[in-house]
mmCIF file of C-alpha atoms in Angstrom:
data_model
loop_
_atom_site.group_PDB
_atom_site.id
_atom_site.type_symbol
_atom_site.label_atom_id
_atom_site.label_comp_id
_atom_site.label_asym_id
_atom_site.label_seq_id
_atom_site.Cartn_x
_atom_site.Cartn_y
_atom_site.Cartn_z
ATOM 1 C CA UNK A 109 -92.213 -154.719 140.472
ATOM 2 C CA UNK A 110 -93.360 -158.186 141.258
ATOM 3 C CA UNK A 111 -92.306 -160.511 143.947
ATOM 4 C CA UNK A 112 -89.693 -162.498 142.114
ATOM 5 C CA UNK A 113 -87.850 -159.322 141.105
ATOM 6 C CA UNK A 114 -88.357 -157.778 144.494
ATOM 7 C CA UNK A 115 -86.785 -160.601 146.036
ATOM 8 C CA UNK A 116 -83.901 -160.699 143.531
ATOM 9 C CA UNK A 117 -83.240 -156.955 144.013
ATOM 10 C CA UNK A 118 -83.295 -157.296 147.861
ATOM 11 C CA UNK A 119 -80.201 -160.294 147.015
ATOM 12 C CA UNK A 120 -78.354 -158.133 144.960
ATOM 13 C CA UNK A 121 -78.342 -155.015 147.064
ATOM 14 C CA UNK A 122 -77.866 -157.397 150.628
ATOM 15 C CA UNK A 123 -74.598 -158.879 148.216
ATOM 16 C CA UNK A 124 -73.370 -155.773 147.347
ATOM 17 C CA UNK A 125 -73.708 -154.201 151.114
ATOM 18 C CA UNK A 126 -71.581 -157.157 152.559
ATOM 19 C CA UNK A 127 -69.205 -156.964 149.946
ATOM 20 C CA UNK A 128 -70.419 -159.997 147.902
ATOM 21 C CA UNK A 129 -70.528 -160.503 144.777
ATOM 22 C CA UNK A 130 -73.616 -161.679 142.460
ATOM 23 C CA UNK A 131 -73.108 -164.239 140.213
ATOM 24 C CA UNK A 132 -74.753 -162.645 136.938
ATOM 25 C CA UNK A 133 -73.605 -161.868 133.337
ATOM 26 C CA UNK A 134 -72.162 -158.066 133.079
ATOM 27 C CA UNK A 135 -74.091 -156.593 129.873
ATOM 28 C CA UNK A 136 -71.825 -154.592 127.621
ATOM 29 C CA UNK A 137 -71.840 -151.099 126.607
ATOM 30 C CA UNK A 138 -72.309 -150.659 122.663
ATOM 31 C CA UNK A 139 -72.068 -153.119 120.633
ATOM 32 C CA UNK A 140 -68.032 -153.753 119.697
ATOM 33 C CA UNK A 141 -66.859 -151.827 116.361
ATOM 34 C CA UNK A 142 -67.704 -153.503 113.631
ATOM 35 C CA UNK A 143 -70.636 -155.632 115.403
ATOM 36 C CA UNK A 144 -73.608 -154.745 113.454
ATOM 37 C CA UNK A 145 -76.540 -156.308 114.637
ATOM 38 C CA UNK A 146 -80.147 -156.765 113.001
ATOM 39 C CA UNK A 147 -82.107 -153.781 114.918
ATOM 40 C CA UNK A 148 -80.269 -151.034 116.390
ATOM 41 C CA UNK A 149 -81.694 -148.751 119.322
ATOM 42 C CA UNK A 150 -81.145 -145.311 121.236
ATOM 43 C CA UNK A 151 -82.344 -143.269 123.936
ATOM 44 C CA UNK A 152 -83.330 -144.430 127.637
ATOM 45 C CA UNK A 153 -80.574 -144.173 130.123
ATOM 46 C CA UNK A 154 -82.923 -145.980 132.689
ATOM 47 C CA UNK A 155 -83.493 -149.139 130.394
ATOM 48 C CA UNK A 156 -80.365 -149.537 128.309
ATOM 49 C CA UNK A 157 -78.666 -151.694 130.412
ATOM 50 C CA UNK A 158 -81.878 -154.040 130.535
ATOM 51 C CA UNK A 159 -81.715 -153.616 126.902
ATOM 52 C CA UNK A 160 -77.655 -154.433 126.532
ATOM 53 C CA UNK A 161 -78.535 -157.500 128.421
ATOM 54 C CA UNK A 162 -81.009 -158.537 126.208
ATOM 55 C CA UNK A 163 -79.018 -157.603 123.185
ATOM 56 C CA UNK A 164 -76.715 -160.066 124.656
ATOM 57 C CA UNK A 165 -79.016 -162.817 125.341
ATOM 58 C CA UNK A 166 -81.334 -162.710 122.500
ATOM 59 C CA UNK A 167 -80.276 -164.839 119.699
ATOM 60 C CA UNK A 168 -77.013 -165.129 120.769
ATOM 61 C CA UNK A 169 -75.983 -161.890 120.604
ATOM 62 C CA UNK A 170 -76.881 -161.087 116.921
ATOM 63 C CA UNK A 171 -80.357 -159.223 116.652
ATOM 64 C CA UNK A 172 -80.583 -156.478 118.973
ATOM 65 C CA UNK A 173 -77.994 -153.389 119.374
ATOM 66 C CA UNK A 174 -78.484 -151.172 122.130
ATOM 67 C CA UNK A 175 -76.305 -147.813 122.165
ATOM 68 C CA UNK A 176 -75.988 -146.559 125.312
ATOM 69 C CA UNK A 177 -76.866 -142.676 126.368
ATOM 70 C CA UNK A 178 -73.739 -141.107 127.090
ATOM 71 C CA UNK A 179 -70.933 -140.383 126.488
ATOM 72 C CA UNK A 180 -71.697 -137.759 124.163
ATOM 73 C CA UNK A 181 -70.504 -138.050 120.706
ATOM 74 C CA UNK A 182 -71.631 -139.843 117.682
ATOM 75 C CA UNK A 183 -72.103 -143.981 117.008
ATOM 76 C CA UNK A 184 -72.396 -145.777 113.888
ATOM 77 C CA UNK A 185 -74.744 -148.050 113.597
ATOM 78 C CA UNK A 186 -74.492 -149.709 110.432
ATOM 79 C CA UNK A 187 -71.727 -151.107 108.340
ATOM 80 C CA UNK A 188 -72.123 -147.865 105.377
ATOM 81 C CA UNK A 189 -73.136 -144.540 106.761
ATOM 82 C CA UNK A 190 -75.273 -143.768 109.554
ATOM 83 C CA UNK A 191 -72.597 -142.021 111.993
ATOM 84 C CA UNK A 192 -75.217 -140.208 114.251
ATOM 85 C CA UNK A 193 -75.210 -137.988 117.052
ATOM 86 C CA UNK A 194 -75.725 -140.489 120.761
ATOM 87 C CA UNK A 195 -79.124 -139.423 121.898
ATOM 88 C CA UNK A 196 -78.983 -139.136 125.380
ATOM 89 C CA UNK A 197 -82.774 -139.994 126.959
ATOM 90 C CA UNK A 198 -86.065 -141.212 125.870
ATOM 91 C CA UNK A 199 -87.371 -137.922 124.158
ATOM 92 C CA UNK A 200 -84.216 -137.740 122.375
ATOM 93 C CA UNK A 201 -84.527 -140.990 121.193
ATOM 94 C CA UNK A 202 -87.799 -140.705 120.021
ATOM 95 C CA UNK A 203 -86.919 -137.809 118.145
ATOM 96 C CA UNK A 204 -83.869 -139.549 116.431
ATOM 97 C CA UNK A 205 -86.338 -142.828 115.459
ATOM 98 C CA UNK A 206 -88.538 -139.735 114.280
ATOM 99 C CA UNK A 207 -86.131 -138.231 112.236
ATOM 100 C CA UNK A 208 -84.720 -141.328 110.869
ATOM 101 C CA UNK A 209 -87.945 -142.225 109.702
ATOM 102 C CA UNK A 210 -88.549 -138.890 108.268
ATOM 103 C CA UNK A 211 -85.344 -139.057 106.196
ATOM 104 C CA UNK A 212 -85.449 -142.507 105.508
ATOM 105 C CA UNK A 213 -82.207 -142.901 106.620
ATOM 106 C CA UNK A 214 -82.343 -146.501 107.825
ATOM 107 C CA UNK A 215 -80.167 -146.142 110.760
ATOM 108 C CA UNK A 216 -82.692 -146.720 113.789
ATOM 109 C CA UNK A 217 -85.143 -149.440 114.100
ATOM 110 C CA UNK A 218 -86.552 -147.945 118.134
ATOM 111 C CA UNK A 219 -86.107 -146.513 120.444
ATOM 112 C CA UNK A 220 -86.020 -146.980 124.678
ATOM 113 C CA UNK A 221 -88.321 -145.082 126.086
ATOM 114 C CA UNK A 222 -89.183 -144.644 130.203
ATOM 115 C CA UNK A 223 -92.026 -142.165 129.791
ATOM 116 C CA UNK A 224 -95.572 -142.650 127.578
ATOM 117 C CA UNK A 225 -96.682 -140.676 125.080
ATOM 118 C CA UNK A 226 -96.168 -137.080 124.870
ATOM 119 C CA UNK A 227 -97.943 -136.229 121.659
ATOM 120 C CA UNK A 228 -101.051 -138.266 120.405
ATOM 121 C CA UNK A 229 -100.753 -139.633 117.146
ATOM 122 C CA UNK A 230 -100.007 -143.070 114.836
ATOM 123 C CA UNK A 231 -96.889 -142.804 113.472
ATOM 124 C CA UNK A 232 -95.118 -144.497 116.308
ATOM 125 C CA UNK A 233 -96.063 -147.334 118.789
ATOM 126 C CA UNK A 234 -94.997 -147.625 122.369
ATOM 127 C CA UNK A 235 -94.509 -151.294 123.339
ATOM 128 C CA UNK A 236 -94.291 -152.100 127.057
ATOM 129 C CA UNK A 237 -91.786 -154.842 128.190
ATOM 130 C CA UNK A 238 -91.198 -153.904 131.880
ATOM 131 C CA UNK A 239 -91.876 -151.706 134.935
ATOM 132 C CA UNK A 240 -89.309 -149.794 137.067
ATOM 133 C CA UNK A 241 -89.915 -148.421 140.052
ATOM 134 C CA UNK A 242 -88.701 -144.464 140.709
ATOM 135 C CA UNK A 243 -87.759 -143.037 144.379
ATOM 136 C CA UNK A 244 -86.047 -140.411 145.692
ATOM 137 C CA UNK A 245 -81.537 -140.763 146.682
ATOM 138 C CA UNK A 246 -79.849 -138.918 148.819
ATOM 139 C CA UNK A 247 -76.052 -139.386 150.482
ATOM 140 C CA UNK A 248 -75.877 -141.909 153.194
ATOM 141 C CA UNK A 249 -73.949 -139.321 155.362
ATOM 142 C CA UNK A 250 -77.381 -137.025 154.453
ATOM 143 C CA UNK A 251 -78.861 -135.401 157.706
ATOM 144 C CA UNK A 252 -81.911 -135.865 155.206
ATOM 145 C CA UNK A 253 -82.341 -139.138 156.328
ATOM 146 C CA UNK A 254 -84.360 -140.068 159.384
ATOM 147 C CA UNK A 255 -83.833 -142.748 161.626
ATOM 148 C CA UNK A 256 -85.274 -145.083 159.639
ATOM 149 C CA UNK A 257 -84.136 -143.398 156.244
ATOM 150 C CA UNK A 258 -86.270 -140.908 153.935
ATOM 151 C CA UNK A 259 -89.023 -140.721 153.826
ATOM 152 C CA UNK A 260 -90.545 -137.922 151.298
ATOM 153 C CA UNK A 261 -94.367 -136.726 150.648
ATOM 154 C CA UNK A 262 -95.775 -136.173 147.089
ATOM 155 C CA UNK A 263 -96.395 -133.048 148.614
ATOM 156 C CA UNK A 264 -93.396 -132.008 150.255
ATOM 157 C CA UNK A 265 -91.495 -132.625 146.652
ATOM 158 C CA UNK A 266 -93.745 -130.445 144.453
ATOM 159 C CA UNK A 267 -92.834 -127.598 147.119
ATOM 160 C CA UNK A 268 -88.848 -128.638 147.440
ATOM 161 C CA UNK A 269 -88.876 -128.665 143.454
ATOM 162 C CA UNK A 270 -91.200 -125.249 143.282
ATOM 163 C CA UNK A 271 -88.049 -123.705 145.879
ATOM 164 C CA UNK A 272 -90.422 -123.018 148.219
ATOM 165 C CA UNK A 273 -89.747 -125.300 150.689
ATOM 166 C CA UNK A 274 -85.852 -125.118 151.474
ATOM 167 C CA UNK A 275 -85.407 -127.781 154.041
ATOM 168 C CA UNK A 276 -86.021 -131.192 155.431
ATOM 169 C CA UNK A 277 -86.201 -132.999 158.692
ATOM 170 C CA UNK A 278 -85.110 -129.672 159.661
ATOM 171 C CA UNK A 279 -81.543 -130.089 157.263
ATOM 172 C CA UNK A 280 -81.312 -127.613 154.094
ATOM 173 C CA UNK A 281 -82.105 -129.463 150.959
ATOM 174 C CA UNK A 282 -81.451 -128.930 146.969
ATOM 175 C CA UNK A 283 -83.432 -131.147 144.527
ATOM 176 C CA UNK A 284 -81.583 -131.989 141.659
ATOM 177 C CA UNK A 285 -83.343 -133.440 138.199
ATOM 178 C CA UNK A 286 -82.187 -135.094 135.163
ATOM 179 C CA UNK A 287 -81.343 -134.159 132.417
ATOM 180 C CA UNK A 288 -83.417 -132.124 129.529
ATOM 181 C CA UNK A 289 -85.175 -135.061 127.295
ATOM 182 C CA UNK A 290 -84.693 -137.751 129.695
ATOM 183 C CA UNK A 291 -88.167 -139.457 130.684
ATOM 184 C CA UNK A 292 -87.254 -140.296 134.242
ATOM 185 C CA UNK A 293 -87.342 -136.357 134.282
ATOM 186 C CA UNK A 294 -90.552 -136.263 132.766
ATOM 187 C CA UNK A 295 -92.215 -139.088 134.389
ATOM 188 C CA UNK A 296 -91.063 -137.880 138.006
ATOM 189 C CA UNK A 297 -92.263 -134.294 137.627
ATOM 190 C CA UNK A 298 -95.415 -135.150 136.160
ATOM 191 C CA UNK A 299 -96.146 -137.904 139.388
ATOM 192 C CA UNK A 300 -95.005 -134.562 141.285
ATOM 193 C CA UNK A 301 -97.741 -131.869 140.157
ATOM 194 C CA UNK A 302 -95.741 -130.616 137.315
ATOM 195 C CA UNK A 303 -94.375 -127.617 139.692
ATOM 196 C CA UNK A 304 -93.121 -124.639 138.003
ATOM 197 C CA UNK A 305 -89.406 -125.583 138.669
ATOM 198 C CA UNK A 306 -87.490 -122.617 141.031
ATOM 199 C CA UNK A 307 -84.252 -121.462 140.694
ATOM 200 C CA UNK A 308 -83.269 -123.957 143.255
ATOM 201 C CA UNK A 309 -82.747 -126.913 140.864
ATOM 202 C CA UNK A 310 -79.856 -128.138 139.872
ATOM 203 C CA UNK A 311 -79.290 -130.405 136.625
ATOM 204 C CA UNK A 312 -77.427 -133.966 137.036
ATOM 205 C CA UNK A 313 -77.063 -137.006 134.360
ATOM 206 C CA UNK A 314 -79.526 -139.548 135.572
ATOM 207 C CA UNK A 315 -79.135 -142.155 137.855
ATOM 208 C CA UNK A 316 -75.575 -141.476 138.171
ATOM 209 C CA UNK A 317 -75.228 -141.155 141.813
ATOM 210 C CA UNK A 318 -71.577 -139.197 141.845
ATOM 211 C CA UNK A 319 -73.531 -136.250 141.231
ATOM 212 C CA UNK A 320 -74.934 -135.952 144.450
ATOM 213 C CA UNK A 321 -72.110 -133.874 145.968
ATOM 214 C CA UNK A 322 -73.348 -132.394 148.952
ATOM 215 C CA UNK A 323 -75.475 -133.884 152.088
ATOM 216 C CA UNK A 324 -78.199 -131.506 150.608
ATOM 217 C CA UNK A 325 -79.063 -132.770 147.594
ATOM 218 C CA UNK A 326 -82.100 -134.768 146.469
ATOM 219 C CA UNK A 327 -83.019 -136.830 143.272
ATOM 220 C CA UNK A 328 -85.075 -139.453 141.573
ATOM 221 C CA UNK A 329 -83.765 -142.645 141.088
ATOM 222 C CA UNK A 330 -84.856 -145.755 139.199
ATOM 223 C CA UNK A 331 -84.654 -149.100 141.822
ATOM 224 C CA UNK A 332 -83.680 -150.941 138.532
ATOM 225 C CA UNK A 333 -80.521 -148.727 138.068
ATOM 226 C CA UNK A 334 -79.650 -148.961 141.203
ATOM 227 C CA UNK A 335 -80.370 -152.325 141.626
ATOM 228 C CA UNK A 336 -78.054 -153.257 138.127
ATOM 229 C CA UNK A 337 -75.510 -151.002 139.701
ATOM 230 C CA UNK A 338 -74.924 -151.795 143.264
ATOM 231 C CA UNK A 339 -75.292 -155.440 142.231
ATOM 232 C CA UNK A 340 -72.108 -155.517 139.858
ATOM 233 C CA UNK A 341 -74.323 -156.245 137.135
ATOM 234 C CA UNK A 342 -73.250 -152.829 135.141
ATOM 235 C CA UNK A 343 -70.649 -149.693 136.077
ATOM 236 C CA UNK A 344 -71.076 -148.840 139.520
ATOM 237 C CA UNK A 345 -71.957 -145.129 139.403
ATOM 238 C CA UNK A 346 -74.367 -144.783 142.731
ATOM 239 C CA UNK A 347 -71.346 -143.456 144.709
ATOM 240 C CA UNK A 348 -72.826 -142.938 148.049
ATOM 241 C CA UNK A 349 -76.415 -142.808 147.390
ATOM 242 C CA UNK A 350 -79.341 -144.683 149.533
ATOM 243 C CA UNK A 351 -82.614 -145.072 148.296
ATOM 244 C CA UNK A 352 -85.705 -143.436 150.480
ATOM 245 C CA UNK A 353 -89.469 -144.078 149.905
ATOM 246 C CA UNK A 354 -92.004 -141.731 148.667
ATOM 247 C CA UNK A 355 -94.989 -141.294 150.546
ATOM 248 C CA UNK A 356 -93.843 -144.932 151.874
ATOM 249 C CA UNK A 357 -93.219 -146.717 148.619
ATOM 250 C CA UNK A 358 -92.398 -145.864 145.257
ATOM 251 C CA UNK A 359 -93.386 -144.313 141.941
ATOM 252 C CA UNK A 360 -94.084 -147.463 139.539
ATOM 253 C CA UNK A 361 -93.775 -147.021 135.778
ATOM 254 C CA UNK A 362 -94.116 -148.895 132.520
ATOM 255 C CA UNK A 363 -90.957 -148.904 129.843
ATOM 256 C CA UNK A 364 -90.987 -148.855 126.178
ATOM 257 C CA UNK A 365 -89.545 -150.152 122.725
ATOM 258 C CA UNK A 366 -91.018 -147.376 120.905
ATOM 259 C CA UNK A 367 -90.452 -148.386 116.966
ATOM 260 C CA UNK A 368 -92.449 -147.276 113.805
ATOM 261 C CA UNK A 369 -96.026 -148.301 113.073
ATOM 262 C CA UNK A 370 -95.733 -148.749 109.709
ATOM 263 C CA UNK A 371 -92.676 -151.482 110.707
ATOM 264 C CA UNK A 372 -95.032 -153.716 112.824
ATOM 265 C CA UNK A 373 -95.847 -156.077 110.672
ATOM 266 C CA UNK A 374 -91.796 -156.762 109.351
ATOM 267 C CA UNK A 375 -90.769 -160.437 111.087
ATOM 268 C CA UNK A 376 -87.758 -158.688 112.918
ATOM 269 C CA UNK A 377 -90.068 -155.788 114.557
ATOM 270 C CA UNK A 378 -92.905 -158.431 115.429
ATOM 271 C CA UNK A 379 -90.758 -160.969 116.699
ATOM 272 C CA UNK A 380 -88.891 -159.321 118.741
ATOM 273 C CA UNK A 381 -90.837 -156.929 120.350
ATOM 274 C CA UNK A 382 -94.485 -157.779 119.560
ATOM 275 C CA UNK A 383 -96.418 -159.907 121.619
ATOM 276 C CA UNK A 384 -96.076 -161.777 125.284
ATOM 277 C CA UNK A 385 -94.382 -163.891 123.127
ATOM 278 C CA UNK A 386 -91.576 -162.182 121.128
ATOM 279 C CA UNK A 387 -88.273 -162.799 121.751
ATOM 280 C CA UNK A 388 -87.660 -159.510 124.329
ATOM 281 C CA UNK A 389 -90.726 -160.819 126.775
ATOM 282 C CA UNK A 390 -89.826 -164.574 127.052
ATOM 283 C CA UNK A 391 -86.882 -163.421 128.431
ATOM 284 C CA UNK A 392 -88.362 -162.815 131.445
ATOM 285 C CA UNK A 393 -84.685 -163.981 133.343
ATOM 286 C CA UNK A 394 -83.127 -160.731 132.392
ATOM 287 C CA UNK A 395 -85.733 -158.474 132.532
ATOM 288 C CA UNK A 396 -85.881 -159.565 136.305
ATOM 289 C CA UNK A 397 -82.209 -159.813 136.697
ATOM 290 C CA UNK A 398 -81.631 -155.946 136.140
ATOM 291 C CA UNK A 399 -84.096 -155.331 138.679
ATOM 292 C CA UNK A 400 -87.098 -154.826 136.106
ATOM 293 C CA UNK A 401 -90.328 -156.341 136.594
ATOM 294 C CA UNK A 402 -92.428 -158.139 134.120
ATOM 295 C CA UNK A 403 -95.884 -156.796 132.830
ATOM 296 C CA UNK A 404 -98.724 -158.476 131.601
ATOM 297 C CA UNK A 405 -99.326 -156.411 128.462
ATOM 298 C CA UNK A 406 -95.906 -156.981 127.499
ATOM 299 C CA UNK A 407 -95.650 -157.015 123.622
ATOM 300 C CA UNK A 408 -99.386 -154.841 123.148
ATOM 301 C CA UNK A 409 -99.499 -152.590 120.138
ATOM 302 C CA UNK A 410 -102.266 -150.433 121.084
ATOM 303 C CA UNK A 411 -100.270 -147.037 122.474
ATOM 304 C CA UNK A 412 -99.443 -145.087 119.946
ATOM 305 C CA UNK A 413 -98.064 -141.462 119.313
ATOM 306 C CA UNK A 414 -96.385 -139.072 117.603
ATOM 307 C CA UNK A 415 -93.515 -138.369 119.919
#
């Protein structure tokens, strides 16, 4: 995450810890019944309320529908047909985008995505337009914390996610992960060793905070989310959460528009996502104002994959 954002993120959180409140547009949840815009999206908890904010912003509101990842249940995203099942993550967004493609449906135009490329391939693109950084919450009333808050090892996670190490600071601990599909999952257990997860680990929706129920329990966290939450910028859902540091600092990530290859070269597709210039990464304001920071391949076309 870059200065600017850093410094905006430190604001927000400071605000929201005295009780302040930030000055900043509140990005809706779907788009309102009935508003169907140009492109319509799925997928990424982490990034769809970046991606609301945007769909607000962007031509005044008009191009860009972004449908958030819970509840479950189905949306409709255009005017005739296309009632759909709400993916709920990144891999189950690609895989909707996939099949939508496949059936030539015409209901999805991409899909958010916080993790890369799983399988190699063409058919798809990945197009950066941000980074998020990804550290570890626990409960502010957590004996977890030390006196100067968490502080976790690489190491010491692989082993409290294998169930083979069952405390620290010398205070029980249960790691908790996201859900199946989500790429915050992914992402974090891949930075982690890809352990072969014990019996330990519970399952949680991601980056909701309320789900950390006990002083125990331990999970990865995007600073964007938490940022966009604590900051009154979206639904507050951190509930008592604090962020720690891994290994000191954080785990930093790119994030995706993942949309179809073949769709590139259509003026909506290129426009909008394609290019340090297209209409999602000249809006540098909110990409910063949810806590994102900006990247300077923003736009490129040259990941691709097949999911």
């Amino acid at each position: 995450m870059n200065v600017k954002s850093l410094a905006f993120a430190g604001a927000v959180v400071g605000a929201a810890a005295l009780g302040l409140s930030v000055m900043a547009p509140v990005a809706s949840a779907d788009p309102a019944a009935g508003d169907y815009r140009v492109l319509a999206g799925v997928g990424s908890d982490t990034t769809q309320d970046v991606l609301n904010g945007l769909g607000d912003s962007v031509d005044g509101g008009t191009l860009i529908a972004s449908y958030d990842a819970t509840p479950a249940g189905n949306i409709k995203t255009r005017a005739n047909g296309c009632t759909i099942a709400r993916p709920n993550g990144s891999s189950q967004g690609v895989t909707a985008l996939n099949n939508d493609i496949d059936t030539s449906a015409g209901c999805l135009d991409f899909a958010r995505s916080s993790r890369g490329v799983v399988t190699a391939g063409d058919d798809l693109t990945w197009i950066p337009f941000a980074s998020d950084k990804l550290t570890m919450a626990v409960r502010a009333d957590s004996p977890l914390n030390d006196t100067d808050g968490l502080d976790v090892s690489t190491a010491q996670l692989k082993a409290i996610y294998e169930c083979t190490q069952t405390t620290l600071n010398g205070s029980p601990v249960t790691p908790l992960l996201p859900q199946s599909g989500s790429g915050t999952r992914s992402f974090f257990l891949a930075q982690i060793g890809n352990p072969t997860l014990g019996t330990c680990v519970g399952t949680m929706q991601e980056h909701d905070g309320r789900a950390l129920t006990s002083t125990a329990h331990i999970a990865p966290y995007s600073v964007a989310k938490y940022v966009s939450q604590t900051g009154g910028l979206v639904e507050d859902v951190h509930g008592d959460t604090v962020l720690g540091t891994i290994d000191g600092g954080e785990y930093s990530r790119t994030v995706y528009n993942v949309v179809e290859t073949d769709r590139l070269g259509e003026a909506g597709i290129a426009d909008t996502f394609v290019g340090a210039g297209s209409k999602v990464c000249a809006d540098t304001f909110t990409i910063e104002l949810y806590g994102f920071g900006t990247v300077t391949n923003c736009g490129s076309t040259a990941l691709t994959g097949e999911n």
